[in-house]
mmCIF file of C-alpha atoms in Angstrom:
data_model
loop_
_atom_site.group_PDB
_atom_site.id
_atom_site.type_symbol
_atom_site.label_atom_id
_atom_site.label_comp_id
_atom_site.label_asym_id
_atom_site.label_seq_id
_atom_site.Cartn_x
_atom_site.Cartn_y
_atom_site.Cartn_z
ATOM 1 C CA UNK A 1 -15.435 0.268 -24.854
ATOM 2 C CA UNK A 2 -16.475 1.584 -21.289
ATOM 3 C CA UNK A 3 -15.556 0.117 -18.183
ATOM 4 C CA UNK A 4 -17.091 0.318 -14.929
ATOM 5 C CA UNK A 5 -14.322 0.948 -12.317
ATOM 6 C CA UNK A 6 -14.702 0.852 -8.680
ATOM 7 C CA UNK A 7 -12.737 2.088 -5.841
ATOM 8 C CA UNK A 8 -13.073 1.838 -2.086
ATOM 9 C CA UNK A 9 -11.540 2.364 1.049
ATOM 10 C CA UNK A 10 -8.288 0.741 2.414
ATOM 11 C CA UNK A 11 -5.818 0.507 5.126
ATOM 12 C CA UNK A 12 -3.760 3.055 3.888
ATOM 13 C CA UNK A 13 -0.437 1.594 2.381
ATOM 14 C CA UNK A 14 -1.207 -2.116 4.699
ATOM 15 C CA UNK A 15 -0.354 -0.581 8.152
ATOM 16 C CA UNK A 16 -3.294 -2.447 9.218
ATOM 17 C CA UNK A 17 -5.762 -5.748 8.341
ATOM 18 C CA UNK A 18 -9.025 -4.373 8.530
ATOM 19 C CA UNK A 19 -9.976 -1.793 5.324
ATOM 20 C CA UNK A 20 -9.770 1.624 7.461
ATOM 21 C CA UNK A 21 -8.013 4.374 6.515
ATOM 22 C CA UNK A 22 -5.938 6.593 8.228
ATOM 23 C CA UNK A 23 -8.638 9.459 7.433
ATOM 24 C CA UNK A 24 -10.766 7.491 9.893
ATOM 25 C CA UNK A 25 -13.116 5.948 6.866
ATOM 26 C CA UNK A 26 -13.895 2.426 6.738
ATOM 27 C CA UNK A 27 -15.078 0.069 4.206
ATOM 28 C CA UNK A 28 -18.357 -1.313 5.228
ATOM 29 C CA UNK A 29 -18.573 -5.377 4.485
ATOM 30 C CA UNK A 30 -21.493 -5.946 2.481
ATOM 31 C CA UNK A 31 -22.396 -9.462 4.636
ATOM 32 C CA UNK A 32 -23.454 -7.768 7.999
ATOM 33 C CA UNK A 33 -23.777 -3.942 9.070
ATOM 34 C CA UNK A 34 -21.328 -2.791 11.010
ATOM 35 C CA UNK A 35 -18.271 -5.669 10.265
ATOM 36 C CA UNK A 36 -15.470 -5.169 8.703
ATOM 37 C CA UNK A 37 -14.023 -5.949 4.935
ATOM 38 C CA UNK A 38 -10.172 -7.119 6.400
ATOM 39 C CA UNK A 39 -7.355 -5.788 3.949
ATOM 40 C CA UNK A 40 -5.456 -4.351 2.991
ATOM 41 C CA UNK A 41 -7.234 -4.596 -0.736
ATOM 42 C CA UNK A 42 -10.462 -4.148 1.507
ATOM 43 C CA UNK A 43 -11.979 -1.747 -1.409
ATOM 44 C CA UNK A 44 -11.310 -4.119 -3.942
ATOM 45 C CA UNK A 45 -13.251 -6.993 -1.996
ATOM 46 C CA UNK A 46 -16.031 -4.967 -0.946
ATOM 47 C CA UNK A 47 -16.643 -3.899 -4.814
ATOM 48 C CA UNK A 48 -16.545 -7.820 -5.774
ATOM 49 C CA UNK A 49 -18.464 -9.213 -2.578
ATOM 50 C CA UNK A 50 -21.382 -6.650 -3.650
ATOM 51 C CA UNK A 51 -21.253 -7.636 -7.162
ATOM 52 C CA UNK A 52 -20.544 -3.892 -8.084
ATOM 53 C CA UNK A 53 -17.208 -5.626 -10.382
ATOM 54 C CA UNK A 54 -16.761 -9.513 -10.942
ATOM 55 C CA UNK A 55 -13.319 -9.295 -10.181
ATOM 56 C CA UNK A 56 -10.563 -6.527 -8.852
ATOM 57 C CA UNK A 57 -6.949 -5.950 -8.401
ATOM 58 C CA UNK A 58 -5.216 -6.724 -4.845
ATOM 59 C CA UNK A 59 -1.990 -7.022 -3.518
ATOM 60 C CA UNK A 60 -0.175 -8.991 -0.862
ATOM 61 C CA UNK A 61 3.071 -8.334 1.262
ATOM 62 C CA UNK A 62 1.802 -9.844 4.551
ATOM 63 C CA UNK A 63 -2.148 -11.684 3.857
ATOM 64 C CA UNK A 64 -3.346 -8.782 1.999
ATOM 65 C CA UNK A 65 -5.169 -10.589 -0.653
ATOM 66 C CA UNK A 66 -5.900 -13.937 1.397
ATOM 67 C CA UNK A 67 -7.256 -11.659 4.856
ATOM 68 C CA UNK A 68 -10.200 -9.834 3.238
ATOM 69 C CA UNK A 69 -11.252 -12.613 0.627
ATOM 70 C CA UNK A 70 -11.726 -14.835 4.144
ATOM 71 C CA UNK A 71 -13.497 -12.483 5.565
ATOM 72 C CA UNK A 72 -16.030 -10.848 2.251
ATOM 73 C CA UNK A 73 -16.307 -14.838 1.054
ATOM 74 C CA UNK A 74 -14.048 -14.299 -1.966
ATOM 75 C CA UNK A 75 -11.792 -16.340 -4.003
ATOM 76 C CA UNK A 76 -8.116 -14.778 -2.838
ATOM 77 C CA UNK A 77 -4.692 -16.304 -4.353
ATOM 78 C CA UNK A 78 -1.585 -15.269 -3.376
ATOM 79 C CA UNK A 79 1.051 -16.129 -6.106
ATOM 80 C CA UNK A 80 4.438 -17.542 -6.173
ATOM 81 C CA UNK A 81 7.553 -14.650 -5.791
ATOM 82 C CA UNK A 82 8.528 -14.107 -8.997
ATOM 83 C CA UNK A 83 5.655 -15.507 -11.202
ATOM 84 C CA UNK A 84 3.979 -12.299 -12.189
ATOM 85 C CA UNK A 85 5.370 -9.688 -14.633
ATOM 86 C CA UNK A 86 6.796 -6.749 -12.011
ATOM 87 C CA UNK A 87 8.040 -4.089 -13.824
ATOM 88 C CA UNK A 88 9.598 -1.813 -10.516
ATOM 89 C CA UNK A 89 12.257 -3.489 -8.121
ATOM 90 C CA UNK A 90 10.663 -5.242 -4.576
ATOM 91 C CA UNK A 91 10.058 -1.861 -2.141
ATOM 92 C CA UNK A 92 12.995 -3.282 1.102
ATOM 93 C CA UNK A 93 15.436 -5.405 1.594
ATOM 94 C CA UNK A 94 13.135 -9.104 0.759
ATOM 95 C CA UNK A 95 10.838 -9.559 -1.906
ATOM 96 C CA UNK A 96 7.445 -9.863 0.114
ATOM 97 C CA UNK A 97 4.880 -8.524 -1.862
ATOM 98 C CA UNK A 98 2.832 -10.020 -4.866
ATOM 99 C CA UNK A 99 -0.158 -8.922 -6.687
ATOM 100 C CA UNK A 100 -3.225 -10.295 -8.059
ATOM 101 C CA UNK A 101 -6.964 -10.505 -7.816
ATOM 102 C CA UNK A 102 -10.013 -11.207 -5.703
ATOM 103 C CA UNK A 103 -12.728 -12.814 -7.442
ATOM 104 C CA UNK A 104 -16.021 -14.766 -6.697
ATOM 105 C CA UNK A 105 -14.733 -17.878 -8.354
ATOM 106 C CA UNK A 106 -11.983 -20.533 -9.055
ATOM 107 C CA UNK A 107 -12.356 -19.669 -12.718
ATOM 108 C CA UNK A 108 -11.847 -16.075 -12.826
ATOM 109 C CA UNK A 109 -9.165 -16.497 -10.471
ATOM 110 C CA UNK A 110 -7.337 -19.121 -12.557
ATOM 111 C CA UNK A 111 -8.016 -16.573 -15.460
ATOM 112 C CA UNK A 112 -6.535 -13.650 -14.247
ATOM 113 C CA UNK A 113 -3.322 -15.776 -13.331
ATOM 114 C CA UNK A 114 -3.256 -16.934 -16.700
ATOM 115 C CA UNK A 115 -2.751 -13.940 -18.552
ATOM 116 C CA UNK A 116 -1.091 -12.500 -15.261
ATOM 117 C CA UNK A 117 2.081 -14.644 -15.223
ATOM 118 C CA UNK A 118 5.297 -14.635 -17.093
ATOM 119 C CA UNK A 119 5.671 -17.019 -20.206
ATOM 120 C CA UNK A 120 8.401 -17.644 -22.608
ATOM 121 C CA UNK A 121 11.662 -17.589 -21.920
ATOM 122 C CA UNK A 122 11.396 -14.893 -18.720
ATOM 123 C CA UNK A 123 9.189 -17.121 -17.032
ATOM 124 C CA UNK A 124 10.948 -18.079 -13.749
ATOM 125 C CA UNK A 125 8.586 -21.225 -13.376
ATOM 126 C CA UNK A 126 6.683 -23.156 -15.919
ATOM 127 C CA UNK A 127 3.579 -21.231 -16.691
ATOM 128 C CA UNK A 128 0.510 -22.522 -15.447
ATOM 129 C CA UNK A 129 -1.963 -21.412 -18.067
ATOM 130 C CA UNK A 130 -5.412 -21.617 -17.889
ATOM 131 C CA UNK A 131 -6.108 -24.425 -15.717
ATOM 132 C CA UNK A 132 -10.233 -25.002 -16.217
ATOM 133 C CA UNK A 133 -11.131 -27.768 -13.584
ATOM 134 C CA UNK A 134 -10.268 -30.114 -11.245
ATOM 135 C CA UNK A 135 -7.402 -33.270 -10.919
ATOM 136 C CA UNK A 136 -8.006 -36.895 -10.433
ATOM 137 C CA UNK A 137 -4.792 -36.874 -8.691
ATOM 138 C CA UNK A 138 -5.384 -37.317 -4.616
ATOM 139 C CA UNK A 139 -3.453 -34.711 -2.599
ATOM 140 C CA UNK A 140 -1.348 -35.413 0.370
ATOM 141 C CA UNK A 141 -2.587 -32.336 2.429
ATOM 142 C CA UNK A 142 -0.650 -31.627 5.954
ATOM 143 C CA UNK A 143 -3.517 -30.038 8.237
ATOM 144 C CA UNK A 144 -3.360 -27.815 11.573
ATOM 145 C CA UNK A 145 -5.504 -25.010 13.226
ATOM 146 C CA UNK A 146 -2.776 -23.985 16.223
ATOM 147 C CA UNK A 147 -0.592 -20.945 15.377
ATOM 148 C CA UNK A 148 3.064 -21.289 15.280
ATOM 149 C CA UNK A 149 2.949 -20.029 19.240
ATOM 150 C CA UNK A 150 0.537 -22.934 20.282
ATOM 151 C CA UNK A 151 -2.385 -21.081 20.368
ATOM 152 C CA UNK A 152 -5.827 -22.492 18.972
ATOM 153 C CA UNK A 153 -7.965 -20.402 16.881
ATOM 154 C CA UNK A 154 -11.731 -19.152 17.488
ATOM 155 C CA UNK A 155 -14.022 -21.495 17.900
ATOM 156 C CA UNK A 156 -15.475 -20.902 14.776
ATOM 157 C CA UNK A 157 -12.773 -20.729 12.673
ATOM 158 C CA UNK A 158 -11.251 -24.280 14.078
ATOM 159 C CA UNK A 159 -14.545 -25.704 13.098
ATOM 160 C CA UNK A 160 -14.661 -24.394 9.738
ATOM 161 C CA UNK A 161 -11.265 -25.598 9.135
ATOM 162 C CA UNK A 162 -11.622 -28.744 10.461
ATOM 163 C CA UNK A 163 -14.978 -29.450 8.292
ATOM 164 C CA UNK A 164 -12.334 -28.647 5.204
ATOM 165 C CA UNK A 165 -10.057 -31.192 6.050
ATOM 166 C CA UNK A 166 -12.761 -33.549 6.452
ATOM 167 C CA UNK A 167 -14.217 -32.233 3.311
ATOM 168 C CA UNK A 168 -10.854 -33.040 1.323
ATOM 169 C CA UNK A 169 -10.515 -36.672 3.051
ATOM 170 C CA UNK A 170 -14.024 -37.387 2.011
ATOM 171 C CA UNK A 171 -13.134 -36.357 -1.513
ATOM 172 C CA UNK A 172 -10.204 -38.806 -1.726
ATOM 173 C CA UNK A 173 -7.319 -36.790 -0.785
ATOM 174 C CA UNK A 174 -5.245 -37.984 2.148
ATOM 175 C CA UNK A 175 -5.191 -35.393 5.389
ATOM 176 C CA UNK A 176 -2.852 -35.690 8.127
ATOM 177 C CA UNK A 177 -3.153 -33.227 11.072
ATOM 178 C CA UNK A 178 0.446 -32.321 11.937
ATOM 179 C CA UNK A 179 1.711 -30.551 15.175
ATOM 180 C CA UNK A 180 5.070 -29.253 14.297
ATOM 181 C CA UNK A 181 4.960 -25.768 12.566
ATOM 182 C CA UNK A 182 7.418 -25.392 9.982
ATOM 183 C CA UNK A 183 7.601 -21.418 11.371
ATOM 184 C CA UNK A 184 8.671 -20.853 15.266
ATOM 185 C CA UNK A 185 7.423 -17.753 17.216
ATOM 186 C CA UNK A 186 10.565 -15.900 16.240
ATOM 187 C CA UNK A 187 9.177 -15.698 12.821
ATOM 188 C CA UNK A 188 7.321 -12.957 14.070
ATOM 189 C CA UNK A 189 9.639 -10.331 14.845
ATOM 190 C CA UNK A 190 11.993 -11.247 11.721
ATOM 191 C CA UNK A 191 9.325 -10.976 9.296
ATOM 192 C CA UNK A 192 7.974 -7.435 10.894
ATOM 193 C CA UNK A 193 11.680 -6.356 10.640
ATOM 194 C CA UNK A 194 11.699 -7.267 6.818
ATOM 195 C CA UNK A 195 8.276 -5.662 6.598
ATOM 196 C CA UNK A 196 9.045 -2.053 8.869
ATOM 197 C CA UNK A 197 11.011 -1.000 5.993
ATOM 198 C CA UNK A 198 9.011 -1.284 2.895
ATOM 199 C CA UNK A 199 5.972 0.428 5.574
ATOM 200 C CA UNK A 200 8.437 3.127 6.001
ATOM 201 C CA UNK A 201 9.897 3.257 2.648
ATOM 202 C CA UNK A 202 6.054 3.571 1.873
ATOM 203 C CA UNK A 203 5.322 6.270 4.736
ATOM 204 C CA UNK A 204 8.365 8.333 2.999
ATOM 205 C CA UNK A 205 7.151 8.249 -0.091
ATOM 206 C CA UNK A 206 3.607 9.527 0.926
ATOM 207 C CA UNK A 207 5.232 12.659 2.447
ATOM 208 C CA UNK A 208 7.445 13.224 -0.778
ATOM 209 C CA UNK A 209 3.859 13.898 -2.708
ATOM 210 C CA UNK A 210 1.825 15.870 -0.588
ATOM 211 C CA UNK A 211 -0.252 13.229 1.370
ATOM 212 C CA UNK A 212 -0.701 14.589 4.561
ATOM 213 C CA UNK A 213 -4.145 13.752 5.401
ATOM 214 C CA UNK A 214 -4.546 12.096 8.598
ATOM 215 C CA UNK A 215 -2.771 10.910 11.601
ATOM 216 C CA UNK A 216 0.479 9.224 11.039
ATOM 217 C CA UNK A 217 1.183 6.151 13.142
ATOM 218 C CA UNK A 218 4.613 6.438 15.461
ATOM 219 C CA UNK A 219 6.006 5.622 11.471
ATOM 220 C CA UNK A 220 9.926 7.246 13.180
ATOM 221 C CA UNK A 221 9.512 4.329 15.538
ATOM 222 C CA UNK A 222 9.271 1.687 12.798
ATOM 223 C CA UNK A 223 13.181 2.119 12.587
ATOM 224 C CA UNK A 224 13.642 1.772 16.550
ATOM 225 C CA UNK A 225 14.966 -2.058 16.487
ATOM 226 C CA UNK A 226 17.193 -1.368 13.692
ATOM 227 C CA UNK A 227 18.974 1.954 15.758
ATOM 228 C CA UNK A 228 19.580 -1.288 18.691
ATOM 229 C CA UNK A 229 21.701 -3.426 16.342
ATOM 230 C CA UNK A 230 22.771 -2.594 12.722
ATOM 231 C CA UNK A 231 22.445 -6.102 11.675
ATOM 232 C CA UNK A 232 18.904 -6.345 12.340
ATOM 233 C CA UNK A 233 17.301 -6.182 8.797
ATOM 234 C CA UNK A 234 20.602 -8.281 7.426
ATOM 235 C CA UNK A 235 19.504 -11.101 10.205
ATOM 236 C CA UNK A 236 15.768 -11.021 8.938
ATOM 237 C CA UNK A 237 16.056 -10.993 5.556
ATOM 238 C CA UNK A 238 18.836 -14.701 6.244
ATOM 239 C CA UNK A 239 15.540 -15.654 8.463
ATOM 240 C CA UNK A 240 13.434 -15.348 5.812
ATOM 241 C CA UNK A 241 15.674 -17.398 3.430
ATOM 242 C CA UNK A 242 15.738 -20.010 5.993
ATOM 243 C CA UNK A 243 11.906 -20.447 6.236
ATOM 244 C CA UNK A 244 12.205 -20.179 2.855
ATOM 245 C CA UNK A 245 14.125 -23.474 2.603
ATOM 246 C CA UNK A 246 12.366 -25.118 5.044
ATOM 247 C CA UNK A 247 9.083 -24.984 3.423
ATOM 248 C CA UNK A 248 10.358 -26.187 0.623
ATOM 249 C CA UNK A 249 12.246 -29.041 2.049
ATOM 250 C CA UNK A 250 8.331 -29.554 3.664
ATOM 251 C CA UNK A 251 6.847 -29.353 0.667
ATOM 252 C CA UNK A 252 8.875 -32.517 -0.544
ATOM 253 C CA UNK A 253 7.001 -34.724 1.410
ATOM 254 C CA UNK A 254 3.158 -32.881 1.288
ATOM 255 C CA UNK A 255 1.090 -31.444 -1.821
ATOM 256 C CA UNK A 256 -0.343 -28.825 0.267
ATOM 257 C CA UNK A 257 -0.776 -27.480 3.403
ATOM 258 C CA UNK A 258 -4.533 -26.379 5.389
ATOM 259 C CA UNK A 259 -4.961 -24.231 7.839
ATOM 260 C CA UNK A 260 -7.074 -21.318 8.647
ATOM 261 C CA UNK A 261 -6.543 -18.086 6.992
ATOM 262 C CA UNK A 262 -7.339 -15.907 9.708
ATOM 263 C CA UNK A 263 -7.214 -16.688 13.867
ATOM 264 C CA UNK A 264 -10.867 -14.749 14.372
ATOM 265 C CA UNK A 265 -14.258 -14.596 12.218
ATOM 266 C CA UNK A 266 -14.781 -10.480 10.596
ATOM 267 C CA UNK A 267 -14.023 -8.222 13.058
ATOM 268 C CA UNK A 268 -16.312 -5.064 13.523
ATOM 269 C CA UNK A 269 -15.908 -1.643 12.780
ATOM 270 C CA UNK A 270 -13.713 0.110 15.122
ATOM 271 C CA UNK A 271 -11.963 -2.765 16.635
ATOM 272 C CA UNK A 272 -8.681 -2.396 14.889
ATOM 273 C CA UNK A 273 -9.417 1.601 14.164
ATOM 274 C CA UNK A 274 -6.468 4.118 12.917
ATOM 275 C CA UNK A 275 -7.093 6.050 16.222
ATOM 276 C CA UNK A 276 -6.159 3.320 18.684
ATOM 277 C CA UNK A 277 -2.788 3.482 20.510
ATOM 278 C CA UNK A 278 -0.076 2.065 17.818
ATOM 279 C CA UNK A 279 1.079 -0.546 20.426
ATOM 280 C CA UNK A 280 -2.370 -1.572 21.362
ATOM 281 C CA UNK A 281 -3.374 -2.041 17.212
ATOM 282 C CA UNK A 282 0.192 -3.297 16.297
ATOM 283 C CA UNK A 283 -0.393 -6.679 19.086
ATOM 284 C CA UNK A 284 -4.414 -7.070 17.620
ATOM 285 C CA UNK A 285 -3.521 -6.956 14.082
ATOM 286 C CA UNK A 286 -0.822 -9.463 14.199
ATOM 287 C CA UNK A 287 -2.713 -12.060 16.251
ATOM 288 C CA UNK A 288 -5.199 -11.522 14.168
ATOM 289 C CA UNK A 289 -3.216 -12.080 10.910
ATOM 290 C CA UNK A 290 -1.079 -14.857 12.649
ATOM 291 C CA UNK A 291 -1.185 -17.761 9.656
ATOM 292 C CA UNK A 292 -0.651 -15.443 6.453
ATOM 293 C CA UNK A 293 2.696 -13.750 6.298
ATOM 294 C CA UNK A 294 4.927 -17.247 6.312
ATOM 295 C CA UNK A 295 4.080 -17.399 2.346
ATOM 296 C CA UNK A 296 5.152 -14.000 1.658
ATOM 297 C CA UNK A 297 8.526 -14.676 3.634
ATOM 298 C CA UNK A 298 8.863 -17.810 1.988
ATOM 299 C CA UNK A 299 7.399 -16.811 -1.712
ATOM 300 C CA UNK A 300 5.114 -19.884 -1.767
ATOM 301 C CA UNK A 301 1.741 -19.907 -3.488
ATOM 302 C CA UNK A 302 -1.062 -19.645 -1.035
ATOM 303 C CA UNK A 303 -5.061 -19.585 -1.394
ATOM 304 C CA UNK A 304 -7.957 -18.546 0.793
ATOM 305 C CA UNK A 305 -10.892 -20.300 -0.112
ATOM 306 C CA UNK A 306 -14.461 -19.650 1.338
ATOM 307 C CA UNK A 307 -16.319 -22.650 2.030
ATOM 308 C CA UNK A 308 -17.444 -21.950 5.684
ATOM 309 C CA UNK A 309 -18.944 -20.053 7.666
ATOM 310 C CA UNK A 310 -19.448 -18.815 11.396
ATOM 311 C CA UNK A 311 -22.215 -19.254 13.671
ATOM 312 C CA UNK A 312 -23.374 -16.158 13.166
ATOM 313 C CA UNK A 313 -23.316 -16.459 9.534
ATOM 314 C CA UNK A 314 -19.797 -14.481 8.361
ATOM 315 C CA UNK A 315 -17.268 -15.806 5.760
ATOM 316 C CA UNK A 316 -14.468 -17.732 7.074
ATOM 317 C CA UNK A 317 -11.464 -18.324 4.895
ATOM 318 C CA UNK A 318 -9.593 -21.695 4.622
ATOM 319 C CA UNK A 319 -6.384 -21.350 3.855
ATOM 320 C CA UNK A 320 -4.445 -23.749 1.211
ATOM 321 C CA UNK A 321 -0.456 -23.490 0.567
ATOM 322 C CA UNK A 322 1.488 -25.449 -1.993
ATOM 323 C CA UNK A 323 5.451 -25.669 -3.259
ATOM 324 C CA UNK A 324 6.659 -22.843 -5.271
ATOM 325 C CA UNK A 325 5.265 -22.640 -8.851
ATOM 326 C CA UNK A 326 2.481 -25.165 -7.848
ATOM 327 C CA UNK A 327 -0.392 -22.590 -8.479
ATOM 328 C CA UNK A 328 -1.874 -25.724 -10.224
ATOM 329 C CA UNK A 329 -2.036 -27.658 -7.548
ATOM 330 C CA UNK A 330 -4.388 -25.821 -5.452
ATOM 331 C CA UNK A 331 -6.286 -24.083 -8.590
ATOM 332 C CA UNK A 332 -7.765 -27.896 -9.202
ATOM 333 C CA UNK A 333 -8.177 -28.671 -5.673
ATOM 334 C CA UNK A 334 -10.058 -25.322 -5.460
ATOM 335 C CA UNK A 335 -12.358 -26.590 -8.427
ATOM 336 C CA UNK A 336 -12.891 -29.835 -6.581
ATOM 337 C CA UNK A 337 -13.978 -27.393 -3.549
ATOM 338 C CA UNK A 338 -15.984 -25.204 -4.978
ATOM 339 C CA UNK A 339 -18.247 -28.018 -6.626
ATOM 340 C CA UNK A 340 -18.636 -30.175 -3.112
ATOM 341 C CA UNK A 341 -19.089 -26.824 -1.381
ATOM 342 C CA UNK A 342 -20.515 -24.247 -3.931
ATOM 343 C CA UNK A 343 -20.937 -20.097 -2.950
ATOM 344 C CA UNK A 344 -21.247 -19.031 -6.407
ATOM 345 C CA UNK A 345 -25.098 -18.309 -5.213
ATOM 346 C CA UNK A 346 -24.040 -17.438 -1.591
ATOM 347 C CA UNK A 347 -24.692 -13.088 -1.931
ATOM 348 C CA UNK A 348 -25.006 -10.790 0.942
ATOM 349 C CA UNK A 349 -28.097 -8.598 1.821
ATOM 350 C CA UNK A 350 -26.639 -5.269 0.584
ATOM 351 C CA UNK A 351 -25.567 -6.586 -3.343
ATOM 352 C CA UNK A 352 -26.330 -5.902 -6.400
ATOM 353 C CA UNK A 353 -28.082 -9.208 -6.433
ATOM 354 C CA UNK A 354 -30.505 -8.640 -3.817
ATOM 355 C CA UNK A 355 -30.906 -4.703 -4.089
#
């Protein structure tokens, strides 16, 4: 049997959120000329949002499955730690990375996770299986827009997530905006600390084969906080436990949490390019990716869903969390979505449905 494979364009090993590579190439988002695909597994959403594949491989260790599904119009889930098959050992000291798919519909995506996720006896959590529509069971949903510094989103993407709260109330469920974040600005620097060495780990490994193409990014300076105190990674990776516990002791008393998935709509070629100064991209990518990486420190199951979008037009991802192992959860609230707001029919100019 043949099968078409496609392959695209990425931020090189997920130094950056935007589908640019270090060779200066970007991947092109098929909704508007000249914007960009987010990432990293920006190759693999640019060859779904086109229709060139139904469905392709991504991975996450920071947003990278949830940022470019918000931003192509994709279905992007971010599984529980743990709930996949992995057959190599987590790359650092924390287990932050998962992998899955990005796909143009709850069903696919529910699919793939099927026959993705450990059963039998390994199975950390009870399997989901194939879960094929949506709950009469109302949701308690916890609801917020600020990030965990205070600091509203764009315009655009507060009013798409606020229209998905309201679209969830007016489907039953009961939505209460909170205030408190479970995560407090020192999340930040923890979870980078966690994340510098698998990056550098990464960078290493790159050299060891040969791949020398391009400019490398200050990657020596990814280690200077941990030359300043030797406990540094040891006092991230406890941080990480900690927000760990406390969104699960959240969790206990909500079925999910929305908020958005990213803080602004698609950014445009060239505004988070490989040839900027590393401190100058470093601050723009993580405001931009400020409401992503809390699941991958915590290992909860997170989903960006794409039932908005800007003024102008662009995707913009709403972002739905759940306890650990409750994949369920927000794969039949996603159904419920998807058939008050439907995008199966929503393609962009250059696809293989309109070309």
């Amino acid at each position: 049997t043949g099968h078409d494979v496609a392959v695209g364009d990425d931020a090189v090993f997920g130094h950056h959120a935007v589908g640019t590579g270090f060779t200066g190439s970007a991947t092109g988002n098929a909704d508007i000329g000249g914007a960009l695909t987010g990432g990293s597994s920006g190759g693999a959403c640019a060859a779904v949002e086109s229709g060139m594949v139904p469905f392709a491989h991504a991975s996450d260790g920071g947003g990278s499955i949830r940022i470019p599904a918000s931003i192509c119009g994709l279905v992007g889930l971010k599984p529980t730690r743990q709930r996949l098959f992995q057959n190599t050992p987590p790359l650092g000291a924390a287990d932050i990375g998962v992998r899955l798919a990005v796909t143009r519909s709850v069903r696919d995506t529910a699919q793939i996770l099927n026959v993705s996720e450990k059963k039998g006896p390994e199975a950390d959590y009870t399997p989901v299986g194939f879960v094929d529509g949506p709950s009469k069971k109302r949701l308690k949903i916890a609801f917020f827009t600020k990030t965990y510094d205070g600091r509203e989103p764009h315009p655009d993407v507060k009013r798409a997530t606020e229209r998905a709260a309201r679209l969830c109330a007016n489907l039953g469920h009961k939505v209460e905006a909170v205030e408190a974040q479970v995560v407090e600005a020192a999340f930040l620097d923890n979870f980078m600390n966690v994340w510098a060495v698998g990056a550098y780990e990464l960078g290493k490994n790159a050299r060891l084969i040969g791949l020398v193409v391009g400019r490398w990014v200050r990657s020596l300076n990814m280690r200077e906080e941990f030359a300043k105190d030797d406990k540094i990674l040891e006092k991230a990776v406890a941080y990480c436990k900690k927000v760990e516990a406390d969104y699960d002791a959240f969790f206990e008393n909500y079925d999910v949490i929305l908020s958005p998935t990213l803080f602004k709509p698609p950014l445009m070629i060239g505004e988070q390019s490989s040839d900027k100064g590393f401190d100058e991209l470093y601050a723009s990518v993580l405001d931009y990716v400020t409401y992503t990486a809390q699941y991958n420190a915590s290992g909860h199951p997170a989903l960006s869903l794409p039932l908005y979008t800007s003024r102008t037009g662009l995707p913009i991802g709403s972002q739905f969390a759940a306890a650990k192992g409750a994949e369920a959860t927000l794969l039949h609230l996603a159904y419920e979505l998807e058939e008050a707001r439907p995008w199966a029919d929503r393609w962009p100019d250059f696809s293989a449905m309109k070309i």
